[in-house]
Tab-separated table of C-alpha atoms (C1' of nucleotides) in Angstrom:
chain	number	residue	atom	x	y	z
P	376	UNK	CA	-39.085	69.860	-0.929
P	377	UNK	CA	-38.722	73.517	0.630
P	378	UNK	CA	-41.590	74.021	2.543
P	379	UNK	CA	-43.724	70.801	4.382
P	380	UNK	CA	-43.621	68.869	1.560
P	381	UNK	CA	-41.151	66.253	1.458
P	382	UNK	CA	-43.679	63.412	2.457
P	383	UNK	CA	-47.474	63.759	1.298
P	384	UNK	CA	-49.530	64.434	4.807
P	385	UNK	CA	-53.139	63.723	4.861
P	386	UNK	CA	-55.064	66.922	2.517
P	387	UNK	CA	-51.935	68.243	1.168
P	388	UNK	CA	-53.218	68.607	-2.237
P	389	UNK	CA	-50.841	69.683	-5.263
P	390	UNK	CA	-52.050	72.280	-7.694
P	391	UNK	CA	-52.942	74.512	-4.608
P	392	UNK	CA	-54.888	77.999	-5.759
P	393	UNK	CA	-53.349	81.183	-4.955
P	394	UNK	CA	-55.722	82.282	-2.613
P	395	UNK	CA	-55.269	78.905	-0.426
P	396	UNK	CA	-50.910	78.884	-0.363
P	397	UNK	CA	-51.760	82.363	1.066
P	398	UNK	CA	-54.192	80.669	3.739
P	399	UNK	CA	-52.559	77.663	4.464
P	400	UNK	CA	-49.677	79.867	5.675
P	401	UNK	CA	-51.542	82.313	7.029
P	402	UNK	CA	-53.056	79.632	9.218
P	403	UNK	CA	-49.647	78.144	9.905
P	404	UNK	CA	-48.466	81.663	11.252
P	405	UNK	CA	-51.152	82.078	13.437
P	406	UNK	CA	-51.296	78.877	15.074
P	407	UNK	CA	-47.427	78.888	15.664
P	408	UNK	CA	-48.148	82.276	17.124
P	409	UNK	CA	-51.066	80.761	19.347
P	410	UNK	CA	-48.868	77.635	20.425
P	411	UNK	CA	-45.990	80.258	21.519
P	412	UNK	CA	-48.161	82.730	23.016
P	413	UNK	CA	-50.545	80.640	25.180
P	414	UNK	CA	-49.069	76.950	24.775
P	415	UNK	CA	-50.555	74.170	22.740
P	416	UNK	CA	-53.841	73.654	23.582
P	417	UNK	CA	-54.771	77.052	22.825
P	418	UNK	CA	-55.155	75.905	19.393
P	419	UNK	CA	-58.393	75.481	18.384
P	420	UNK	CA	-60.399	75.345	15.396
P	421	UNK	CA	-62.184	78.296	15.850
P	422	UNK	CA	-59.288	80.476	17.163
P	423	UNK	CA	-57.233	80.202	14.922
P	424	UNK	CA	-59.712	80.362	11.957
P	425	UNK	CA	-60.142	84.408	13.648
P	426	UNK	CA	-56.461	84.612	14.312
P	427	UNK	CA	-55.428	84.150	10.690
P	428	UNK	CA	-58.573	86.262	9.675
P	429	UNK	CA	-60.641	83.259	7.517
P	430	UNK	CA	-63.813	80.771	8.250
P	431	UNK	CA	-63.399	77.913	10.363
P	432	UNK	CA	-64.462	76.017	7.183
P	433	UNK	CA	-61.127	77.005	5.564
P	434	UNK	CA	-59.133	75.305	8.656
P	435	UNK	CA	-60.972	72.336	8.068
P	436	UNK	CA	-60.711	71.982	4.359
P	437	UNK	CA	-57.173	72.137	4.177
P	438	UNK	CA	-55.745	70.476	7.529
P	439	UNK	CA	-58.266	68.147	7.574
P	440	UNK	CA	-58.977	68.533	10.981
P	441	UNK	CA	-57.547	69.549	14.015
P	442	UNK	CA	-54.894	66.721	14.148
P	443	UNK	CA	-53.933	67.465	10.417
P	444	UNK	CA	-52.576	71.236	11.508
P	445	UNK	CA	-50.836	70.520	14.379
P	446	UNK	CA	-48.378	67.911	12.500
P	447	UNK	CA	-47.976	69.844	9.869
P	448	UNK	CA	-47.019	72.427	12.765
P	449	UNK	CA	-44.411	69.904	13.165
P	450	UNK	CA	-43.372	69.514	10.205
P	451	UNK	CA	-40.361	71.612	9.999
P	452	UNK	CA	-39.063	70.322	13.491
P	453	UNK	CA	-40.052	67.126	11.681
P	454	UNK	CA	-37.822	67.100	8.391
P	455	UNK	CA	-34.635	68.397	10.122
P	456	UNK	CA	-34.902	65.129	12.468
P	457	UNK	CA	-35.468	63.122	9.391
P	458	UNK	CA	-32.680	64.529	7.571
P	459	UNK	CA	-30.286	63.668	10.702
P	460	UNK	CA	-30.987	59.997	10.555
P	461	UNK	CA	-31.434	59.510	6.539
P	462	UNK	CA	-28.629	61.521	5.425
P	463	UNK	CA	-26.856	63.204	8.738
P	464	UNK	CA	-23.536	62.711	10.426
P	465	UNK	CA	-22.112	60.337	12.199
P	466	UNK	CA	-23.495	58.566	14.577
P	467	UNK	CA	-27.019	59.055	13.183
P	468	UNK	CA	-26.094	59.123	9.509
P	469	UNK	CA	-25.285	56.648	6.980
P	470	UNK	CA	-22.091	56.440	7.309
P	471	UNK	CA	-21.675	54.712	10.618
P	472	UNK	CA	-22.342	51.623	11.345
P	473	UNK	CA	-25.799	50.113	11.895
P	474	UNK	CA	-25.342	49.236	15.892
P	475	UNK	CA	-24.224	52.914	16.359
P	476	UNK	CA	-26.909	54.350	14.345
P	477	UNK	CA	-29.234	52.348	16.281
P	478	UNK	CA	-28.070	53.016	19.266
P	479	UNK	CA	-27.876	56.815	18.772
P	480	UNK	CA	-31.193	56.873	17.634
P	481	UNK	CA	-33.437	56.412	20.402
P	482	UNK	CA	-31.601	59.667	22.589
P	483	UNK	CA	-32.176	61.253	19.254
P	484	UNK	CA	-35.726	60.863	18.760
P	485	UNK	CA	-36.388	61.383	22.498
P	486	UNK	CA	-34.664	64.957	22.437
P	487	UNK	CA	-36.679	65.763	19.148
P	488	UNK	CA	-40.214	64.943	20.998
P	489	UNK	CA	-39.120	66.738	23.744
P	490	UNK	CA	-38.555	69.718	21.742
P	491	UNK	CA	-41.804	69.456	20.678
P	492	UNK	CA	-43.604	68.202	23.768
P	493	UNK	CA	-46.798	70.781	24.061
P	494	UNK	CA	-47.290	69.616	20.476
P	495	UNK	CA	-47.159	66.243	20.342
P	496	UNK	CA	-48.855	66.491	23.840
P	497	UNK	CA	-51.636	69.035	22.263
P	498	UNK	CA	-52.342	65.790	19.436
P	499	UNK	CA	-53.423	63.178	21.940
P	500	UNK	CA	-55.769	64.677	24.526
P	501	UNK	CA	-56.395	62.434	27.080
P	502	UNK	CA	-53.277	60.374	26.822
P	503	UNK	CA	-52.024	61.887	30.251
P	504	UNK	CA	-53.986	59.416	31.790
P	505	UNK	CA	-53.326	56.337	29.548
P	506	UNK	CA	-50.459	55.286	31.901
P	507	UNK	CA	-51.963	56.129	35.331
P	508	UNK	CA	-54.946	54.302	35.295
P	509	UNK	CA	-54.967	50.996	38.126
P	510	UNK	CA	-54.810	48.055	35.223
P	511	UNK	CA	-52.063	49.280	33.907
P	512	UNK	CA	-50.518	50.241	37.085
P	513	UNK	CA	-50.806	46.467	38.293
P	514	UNK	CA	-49.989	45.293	34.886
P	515	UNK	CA	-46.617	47.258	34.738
P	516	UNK	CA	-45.856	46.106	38.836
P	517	UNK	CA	-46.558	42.415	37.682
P	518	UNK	CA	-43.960	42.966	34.643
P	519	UNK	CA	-41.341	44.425	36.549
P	520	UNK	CA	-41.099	42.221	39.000
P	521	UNK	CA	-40.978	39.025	36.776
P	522	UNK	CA	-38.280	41.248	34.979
P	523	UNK	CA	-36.520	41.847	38.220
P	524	UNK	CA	-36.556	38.291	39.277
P	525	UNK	CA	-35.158	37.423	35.767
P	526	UNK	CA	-32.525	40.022	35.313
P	527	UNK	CA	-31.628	41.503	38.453
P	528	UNK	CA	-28.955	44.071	36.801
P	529	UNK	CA	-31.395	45.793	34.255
P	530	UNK	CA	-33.810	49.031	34.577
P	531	UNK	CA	-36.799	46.759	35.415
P	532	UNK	CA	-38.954	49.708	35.533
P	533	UNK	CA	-38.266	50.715	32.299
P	534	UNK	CA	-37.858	47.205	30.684
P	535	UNK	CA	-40.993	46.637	31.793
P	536	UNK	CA	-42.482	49.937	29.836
P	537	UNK	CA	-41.034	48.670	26.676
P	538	UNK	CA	-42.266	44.923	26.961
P	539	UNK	CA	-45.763	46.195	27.731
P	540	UNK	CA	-45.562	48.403	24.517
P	541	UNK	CA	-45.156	46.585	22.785
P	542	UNK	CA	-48.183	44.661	22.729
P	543	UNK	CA	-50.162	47.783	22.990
P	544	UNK	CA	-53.890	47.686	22.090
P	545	UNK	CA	-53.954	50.511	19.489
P	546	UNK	CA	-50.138	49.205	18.199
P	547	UNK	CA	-51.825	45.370	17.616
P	548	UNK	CA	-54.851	46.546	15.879
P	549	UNK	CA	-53.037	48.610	13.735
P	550	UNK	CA	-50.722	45.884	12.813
P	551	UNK	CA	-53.845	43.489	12.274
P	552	UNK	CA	-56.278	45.850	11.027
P	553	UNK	CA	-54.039	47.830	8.652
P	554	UNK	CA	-51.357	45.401	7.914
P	555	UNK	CA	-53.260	42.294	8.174
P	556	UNK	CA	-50.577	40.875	10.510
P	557	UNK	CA	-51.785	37.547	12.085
P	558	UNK	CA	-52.197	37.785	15.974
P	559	UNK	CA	-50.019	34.743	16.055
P	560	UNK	CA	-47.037	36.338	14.476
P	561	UNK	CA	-47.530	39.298	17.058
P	562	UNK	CA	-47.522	36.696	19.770
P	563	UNK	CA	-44.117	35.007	18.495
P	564	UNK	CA	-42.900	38.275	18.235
P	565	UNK	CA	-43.804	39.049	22.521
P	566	UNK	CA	-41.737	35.357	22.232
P	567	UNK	CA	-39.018	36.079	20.660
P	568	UNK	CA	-38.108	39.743	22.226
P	569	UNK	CA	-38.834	38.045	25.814
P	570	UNK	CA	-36.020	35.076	24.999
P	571	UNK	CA	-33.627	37.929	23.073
P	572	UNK	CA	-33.788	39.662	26.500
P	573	UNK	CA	-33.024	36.870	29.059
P	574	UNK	CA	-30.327	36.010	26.262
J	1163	UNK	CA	-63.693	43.091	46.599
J	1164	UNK	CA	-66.448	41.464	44.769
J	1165	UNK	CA	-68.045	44.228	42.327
J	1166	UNK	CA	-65.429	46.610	40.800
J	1167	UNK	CA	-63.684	47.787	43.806
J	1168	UNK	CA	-60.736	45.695	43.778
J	1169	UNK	CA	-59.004	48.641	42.770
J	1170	UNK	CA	-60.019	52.459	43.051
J	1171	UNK	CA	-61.251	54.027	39.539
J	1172	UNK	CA	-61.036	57.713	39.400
J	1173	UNK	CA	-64.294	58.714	41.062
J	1174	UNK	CA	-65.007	55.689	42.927
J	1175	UNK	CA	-66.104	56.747	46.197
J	1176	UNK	CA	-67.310	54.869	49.389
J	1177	UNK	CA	-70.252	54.944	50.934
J	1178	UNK	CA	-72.332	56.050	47.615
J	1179	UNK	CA	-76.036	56.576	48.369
J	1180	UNK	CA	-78.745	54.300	47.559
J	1181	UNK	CA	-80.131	55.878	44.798
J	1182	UNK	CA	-76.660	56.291	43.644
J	1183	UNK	CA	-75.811	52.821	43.419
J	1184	UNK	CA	-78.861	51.821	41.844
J	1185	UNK	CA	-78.059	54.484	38.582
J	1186	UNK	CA	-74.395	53.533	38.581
J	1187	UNK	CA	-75.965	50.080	37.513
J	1188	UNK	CA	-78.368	51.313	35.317
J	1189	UNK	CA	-75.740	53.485	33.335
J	1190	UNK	CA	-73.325	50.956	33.106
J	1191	UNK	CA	-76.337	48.162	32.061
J	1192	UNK	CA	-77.583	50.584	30.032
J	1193	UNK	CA	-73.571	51.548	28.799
J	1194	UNK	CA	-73.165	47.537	27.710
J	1195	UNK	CA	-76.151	47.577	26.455
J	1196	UNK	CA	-75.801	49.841	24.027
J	1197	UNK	CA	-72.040	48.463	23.381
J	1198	UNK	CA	-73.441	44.949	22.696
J	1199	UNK	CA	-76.541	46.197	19.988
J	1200	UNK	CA	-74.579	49.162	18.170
J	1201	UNK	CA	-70.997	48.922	19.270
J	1202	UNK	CA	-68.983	50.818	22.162
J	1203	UNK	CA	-68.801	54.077	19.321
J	1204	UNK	CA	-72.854	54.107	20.455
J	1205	UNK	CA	-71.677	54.706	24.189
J	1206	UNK	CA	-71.883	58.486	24.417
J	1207	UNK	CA	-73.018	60.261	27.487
J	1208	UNK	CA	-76.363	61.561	26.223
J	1209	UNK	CA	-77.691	57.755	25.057
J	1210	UNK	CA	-76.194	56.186	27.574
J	1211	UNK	CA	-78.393	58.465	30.345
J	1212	UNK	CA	-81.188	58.608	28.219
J	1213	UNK	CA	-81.198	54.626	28.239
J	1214	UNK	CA	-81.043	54.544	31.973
J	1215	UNK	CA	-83.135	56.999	32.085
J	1216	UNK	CA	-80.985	59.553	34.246
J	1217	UNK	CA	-80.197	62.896	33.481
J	1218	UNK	CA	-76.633	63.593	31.642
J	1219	UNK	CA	-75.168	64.965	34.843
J	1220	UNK	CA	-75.382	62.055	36.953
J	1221	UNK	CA	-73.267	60.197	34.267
J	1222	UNK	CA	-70.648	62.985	34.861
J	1223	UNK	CA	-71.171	62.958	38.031
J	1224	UNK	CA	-70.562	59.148	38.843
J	1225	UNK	CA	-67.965	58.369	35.971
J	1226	UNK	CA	-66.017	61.682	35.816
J	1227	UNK	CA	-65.881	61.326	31.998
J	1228	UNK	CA	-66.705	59.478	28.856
J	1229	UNK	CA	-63.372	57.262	29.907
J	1230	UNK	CA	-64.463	56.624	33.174
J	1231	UNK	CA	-67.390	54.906	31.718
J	1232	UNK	CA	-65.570	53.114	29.862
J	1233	UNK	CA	-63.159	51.731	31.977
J	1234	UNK	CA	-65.962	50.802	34.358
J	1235	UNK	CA	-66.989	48.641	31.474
J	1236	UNK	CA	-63.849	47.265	31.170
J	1237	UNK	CA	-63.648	46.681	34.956
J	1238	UNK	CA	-65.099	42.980	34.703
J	1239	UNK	CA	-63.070	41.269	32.487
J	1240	UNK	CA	-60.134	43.364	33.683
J	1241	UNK	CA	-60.733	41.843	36.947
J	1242	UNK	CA	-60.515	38.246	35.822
J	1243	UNK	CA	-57.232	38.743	34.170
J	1244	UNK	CA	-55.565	40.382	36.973
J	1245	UNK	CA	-56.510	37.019	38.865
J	1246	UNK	CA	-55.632	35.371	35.931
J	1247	UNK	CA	-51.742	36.655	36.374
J	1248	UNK	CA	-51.675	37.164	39.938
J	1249	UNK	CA	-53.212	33.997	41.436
J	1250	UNK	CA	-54.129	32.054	38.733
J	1251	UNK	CA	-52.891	28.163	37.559
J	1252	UNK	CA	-49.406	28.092	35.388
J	1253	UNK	CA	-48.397	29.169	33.456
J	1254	UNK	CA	-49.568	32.584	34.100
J	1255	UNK	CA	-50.085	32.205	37.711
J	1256	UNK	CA	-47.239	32.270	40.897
J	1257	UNK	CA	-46.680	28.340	40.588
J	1258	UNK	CA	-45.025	28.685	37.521
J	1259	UNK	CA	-41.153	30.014	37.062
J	1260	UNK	CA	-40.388	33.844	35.939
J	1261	UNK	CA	-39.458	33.339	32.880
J	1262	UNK	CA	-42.929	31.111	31.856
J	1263	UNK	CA	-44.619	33.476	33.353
J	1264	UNK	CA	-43.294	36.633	31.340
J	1265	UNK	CA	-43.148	34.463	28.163
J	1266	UNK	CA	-47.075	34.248	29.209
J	1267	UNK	CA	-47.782	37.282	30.003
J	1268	UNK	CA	-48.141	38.735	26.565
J	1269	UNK	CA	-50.014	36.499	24.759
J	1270	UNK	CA	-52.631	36.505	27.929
J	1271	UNK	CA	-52.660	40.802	27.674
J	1272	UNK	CA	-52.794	40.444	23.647
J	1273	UNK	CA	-56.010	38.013	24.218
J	1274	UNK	CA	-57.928	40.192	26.473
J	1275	UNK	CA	-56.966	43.483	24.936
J	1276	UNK	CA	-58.470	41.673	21.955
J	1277	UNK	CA	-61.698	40.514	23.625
J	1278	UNK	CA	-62.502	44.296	24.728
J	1279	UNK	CA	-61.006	45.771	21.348
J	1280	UNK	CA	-64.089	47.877	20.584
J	1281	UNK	CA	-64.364	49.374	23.939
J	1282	UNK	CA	-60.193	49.711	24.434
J	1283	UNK	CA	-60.606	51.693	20.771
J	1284	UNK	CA	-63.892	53.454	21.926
J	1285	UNK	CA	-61.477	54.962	24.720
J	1286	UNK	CA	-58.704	56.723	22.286
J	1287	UNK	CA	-60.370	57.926	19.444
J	1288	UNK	CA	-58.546	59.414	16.714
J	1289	UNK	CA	-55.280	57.042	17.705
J	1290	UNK	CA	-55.877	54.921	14.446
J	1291	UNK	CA	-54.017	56.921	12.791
J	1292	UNK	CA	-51.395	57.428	15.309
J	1293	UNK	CA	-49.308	54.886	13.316
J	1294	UNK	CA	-50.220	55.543	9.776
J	1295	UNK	CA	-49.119	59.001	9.815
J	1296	UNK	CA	-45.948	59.642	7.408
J	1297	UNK	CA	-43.075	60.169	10.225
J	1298	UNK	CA	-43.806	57.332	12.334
J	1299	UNK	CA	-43.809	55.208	9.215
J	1300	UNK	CA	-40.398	56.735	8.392
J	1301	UNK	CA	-38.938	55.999	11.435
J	1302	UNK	CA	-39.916	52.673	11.640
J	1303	UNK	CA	-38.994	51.591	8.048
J	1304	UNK	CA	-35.460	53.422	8.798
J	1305	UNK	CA	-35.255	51.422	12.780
J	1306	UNK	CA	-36.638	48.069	11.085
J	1307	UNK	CA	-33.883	48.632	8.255
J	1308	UNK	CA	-31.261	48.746	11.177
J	1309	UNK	CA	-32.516	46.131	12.916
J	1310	UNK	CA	-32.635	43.672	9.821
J	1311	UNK	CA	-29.125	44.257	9.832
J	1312	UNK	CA	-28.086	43.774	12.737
J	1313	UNK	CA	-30.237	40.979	13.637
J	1314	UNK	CA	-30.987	39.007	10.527
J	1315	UNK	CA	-33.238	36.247	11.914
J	1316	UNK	CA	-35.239	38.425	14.159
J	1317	UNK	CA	-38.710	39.515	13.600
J	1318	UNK	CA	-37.482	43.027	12.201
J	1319	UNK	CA	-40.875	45.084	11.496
J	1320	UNK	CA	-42.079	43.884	15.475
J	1321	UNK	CA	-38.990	44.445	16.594
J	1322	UNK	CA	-38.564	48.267	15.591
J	1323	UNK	CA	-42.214	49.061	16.579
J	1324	UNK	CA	-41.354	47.527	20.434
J	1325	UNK	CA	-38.242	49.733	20.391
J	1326	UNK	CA	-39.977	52.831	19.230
J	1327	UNK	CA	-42.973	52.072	21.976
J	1328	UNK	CA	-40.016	51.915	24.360
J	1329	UNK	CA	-39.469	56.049	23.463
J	1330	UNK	CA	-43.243	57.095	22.760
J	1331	UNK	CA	-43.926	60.531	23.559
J	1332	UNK	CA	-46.469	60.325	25.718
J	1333	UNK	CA	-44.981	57.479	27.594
J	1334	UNK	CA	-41.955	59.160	28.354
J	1335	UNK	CA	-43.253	62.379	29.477
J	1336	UNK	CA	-45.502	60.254	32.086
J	1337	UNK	CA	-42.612	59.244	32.973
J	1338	UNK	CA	-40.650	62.385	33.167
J	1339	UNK	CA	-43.664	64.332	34.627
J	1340	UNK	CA	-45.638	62.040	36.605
J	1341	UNK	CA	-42.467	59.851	38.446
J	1342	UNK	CA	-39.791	62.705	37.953
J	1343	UNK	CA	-37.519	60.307	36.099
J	1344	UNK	CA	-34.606	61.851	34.387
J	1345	UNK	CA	-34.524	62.165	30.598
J	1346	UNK	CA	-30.835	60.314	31.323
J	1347	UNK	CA	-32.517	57.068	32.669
J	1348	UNK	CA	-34.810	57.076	29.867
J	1349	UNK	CA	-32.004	57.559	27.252
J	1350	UNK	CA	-29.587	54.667	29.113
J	1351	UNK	CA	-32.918	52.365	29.115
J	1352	UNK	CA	-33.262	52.867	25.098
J	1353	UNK	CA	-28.896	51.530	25.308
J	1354	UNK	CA	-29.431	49.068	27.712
J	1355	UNK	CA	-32.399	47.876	25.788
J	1356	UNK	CA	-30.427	47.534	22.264
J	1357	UNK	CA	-27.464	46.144	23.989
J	1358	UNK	CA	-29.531	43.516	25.146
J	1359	UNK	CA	-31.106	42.466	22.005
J	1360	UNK	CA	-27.896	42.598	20.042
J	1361	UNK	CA	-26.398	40.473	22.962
C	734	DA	C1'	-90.697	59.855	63.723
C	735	DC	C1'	-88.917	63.934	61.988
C	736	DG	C1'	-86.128	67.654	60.891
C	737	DA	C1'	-81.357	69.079	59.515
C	738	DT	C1'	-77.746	68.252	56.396
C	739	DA	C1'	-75.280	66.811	52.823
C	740	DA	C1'	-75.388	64.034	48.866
C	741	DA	C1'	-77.341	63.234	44.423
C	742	DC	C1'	-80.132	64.603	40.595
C	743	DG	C1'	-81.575	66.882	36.201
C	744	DG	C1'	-81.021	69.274	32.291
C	745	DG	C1'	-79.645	73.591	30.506
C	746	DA	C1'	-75.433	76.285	29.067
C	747	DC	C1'	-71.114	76.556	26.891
C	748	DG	C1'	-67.220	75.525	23.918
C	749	DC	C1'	-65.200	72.752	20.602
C	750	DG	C1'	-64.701	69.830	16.411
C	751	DG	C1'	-66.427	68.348	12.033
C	752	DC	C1'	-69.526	69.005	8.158
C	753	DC	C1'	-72.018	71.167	4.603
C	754	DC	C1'	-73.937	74.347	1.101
C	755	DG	C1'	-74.772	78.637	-1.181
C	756	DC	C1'	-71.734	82.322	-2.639
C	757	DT	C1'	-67.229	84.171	-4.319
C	758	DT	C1'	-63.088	84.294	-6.897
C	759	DA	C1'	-58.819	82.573	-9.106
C	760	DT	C1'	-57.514	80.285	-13.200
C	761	DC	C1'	-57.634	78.677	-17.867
C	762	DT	C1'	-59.185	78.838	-22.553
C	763	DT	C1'	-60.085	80.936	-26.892
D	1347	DA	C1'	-60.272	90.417	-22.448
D	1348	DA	C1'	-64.004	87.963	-20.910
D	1349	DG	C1'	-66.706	84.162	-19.940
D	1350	DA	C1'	-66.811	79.377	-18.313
D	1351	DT	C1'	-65.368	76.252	-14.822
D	1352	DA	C1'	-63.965	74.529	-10.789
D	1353	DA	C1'	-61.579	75.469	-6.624
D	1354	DG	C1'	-61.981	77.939	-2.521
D	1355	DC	C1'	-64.409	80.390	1.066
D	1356	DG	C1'	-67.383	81.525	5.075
D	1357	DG	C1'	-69.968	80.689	8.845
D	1358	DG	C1'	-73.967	78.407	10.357
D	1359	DC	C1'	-75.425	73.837	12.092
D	1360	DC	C1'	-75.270	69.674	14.738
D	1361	DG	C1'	-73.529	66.375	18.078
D	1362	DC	C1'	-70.784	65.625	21.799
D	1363	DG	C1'	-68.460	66.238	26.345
D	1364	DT	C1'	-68.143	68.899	30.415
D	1365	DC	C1'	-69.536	72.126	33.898
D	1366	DC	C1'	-72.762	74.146	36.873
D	1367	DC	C1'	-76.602	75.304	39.950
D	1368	DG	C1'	-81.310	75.227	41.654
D	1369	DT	C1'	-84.101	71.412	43.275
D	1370	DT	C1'	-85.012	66.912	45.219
D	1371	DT	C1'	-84.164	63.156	48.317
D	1372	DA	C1'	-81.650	59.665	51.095
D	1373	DT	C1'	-79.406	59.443	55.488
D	1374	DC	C1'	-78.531	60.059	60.287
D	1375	DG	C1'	-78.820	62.044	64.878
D	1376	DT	C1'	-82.066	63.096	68.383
DNA sequence: ACGATAAACGGGACGCGGCCCGCTTATCTT
DNA sequence: AAGATAAGCGGGCCGCGTCCCGTTTATCGT
């Protein structure tokens, strides 16, 4: 539980050889170093690989690939988050109640991604223009403005945001796909958080 | 406003020459093509040029990137639900009342987003897993637990992933970076937004 | 009609990610 | 201690996406 392995990420094998705990933080080191040095998305495969002095194959073989080393790059940042909701103070802890823990939660998890933006950023190329592009543009206008019209006092803007994701495409299919969640149920559920909102 | 210009892509200039028309319709025949015998994952810039029988570069060229094709592929059906919402019959459509329409709204998006799910996947690779990784599971299980508690009749496990989609990483620095939003809007949105449900 | 000009084309070059296989080396057994 | 065994290692290989530049060709003014 003392170093990246309080939950089981994808090729984090037990019964590591001595050689490869010596790599795997060797690896870790130099890709921090890389990330702090020249940002993010200077970590590549192959740089890093050199940086920490091994073959690209070794990268590969124990992170998977290249989305496998940056989380657990973010795994420390990771844990102490996870601590401060499971077993943390007040308001995010236990021992408040569950409308303040809720409510404290979201500002929580925002500052912890924020702290890790380049990151998090770094795992999803391409994403920078998931939000930009014209359909979603017009879908988002469309949204707001119903929201507007329907509660003239809230963040429409944001409101918005929040009822378009959640009927994401990647959220849905994972939910169907992975869960086997009927697309009705996901449907009641667009239903139900619409009528929860206009009360 | 008849063939994909109801709305400017990225790289969708005017007054395209008339060769260059003719091999933006080849590629993006030759794109669905492909998409319709061996699935969008087929659609890759080399195939898709080599079926139109154009050189790489003028795929580049026309498309910007691998998304840009995509999205061009996308454009049609796009284009019919935009009507669909904007001008369309109830309840969807201006005739009907706000609230029909929003309570509309997201069964019509989860319906086309399903119809195009191979080419909406094709376009974020490597985001399958963006929900089956270890954290996000453990913040959802810990924001559904909340929610059950708080809400007892309420579609808990959908209701947790909307409010985590309302606080998503990439979302929120679009948001920061892209509109200059404060982080303190953002953070009231998430309160607002659990007020709301918890009435 | 024809030449000037800019737009479009082709495909090669480059870098990156993921995979694989022949060699090396830590570990365990007796 | 030493050999057997399997885990680990290295880096080459391939496919893909993107960029670039020398060449071709549509377009437009005269």
């Amino acid at each position: 539980m003392i170093d990246g392995t309080h939950l089981p990420l994808i090729g984090e094998e037990t019964h590591l050889r001595a050689d490869a705990v010596r790599n795997r933080a060797r690896l870790l080191e130099a890709a921090a170093r890389l990330a702090a040095e020249r940002g993010a998305a200077a970590i590549t495969m192959e740089t890093v690989a050199a940086e920490a002095g091994v073959g690209k194959g070794t990268v590969s073989r124990r992170f998977g690939d290249r989305n496998g080393l940056l989380q657990a790059l973010l795994d420390h940042s990771e844990q102490r988050f996870q601590e401060a909701f499971l077993s943390g103070p007040p308001p995010l802890g236990p021992e408040a109640d569950p409308a303040t823990r809720l409510r404290a939660f979201g500002p929580a998890l925002l500052h912890h991604e924020r702290a890790n933006l380049d990151l998090y950023l770094a795992a999803e190329p391409a994403a920078e223009r998931r939000f930009a592009v014209p359909p979603r543009r017009l879908r988002h206008t469309h949204v707001a403005m119903l929201v507007r019209a329907l509660l003239p006092d809230a963040d429409a803007e944001l409101l918005a945001h929040a009822l378009l994701s959640s009927v994401e495409v990647v959220l849905v299919d994972h939910l169907v796909r992975d869960h086997g969640m009927p697309l009705a149920r996901v449907e009641a559920g667009w239903h139900d958080l619409v009528d929860r909102l206009l009360g």
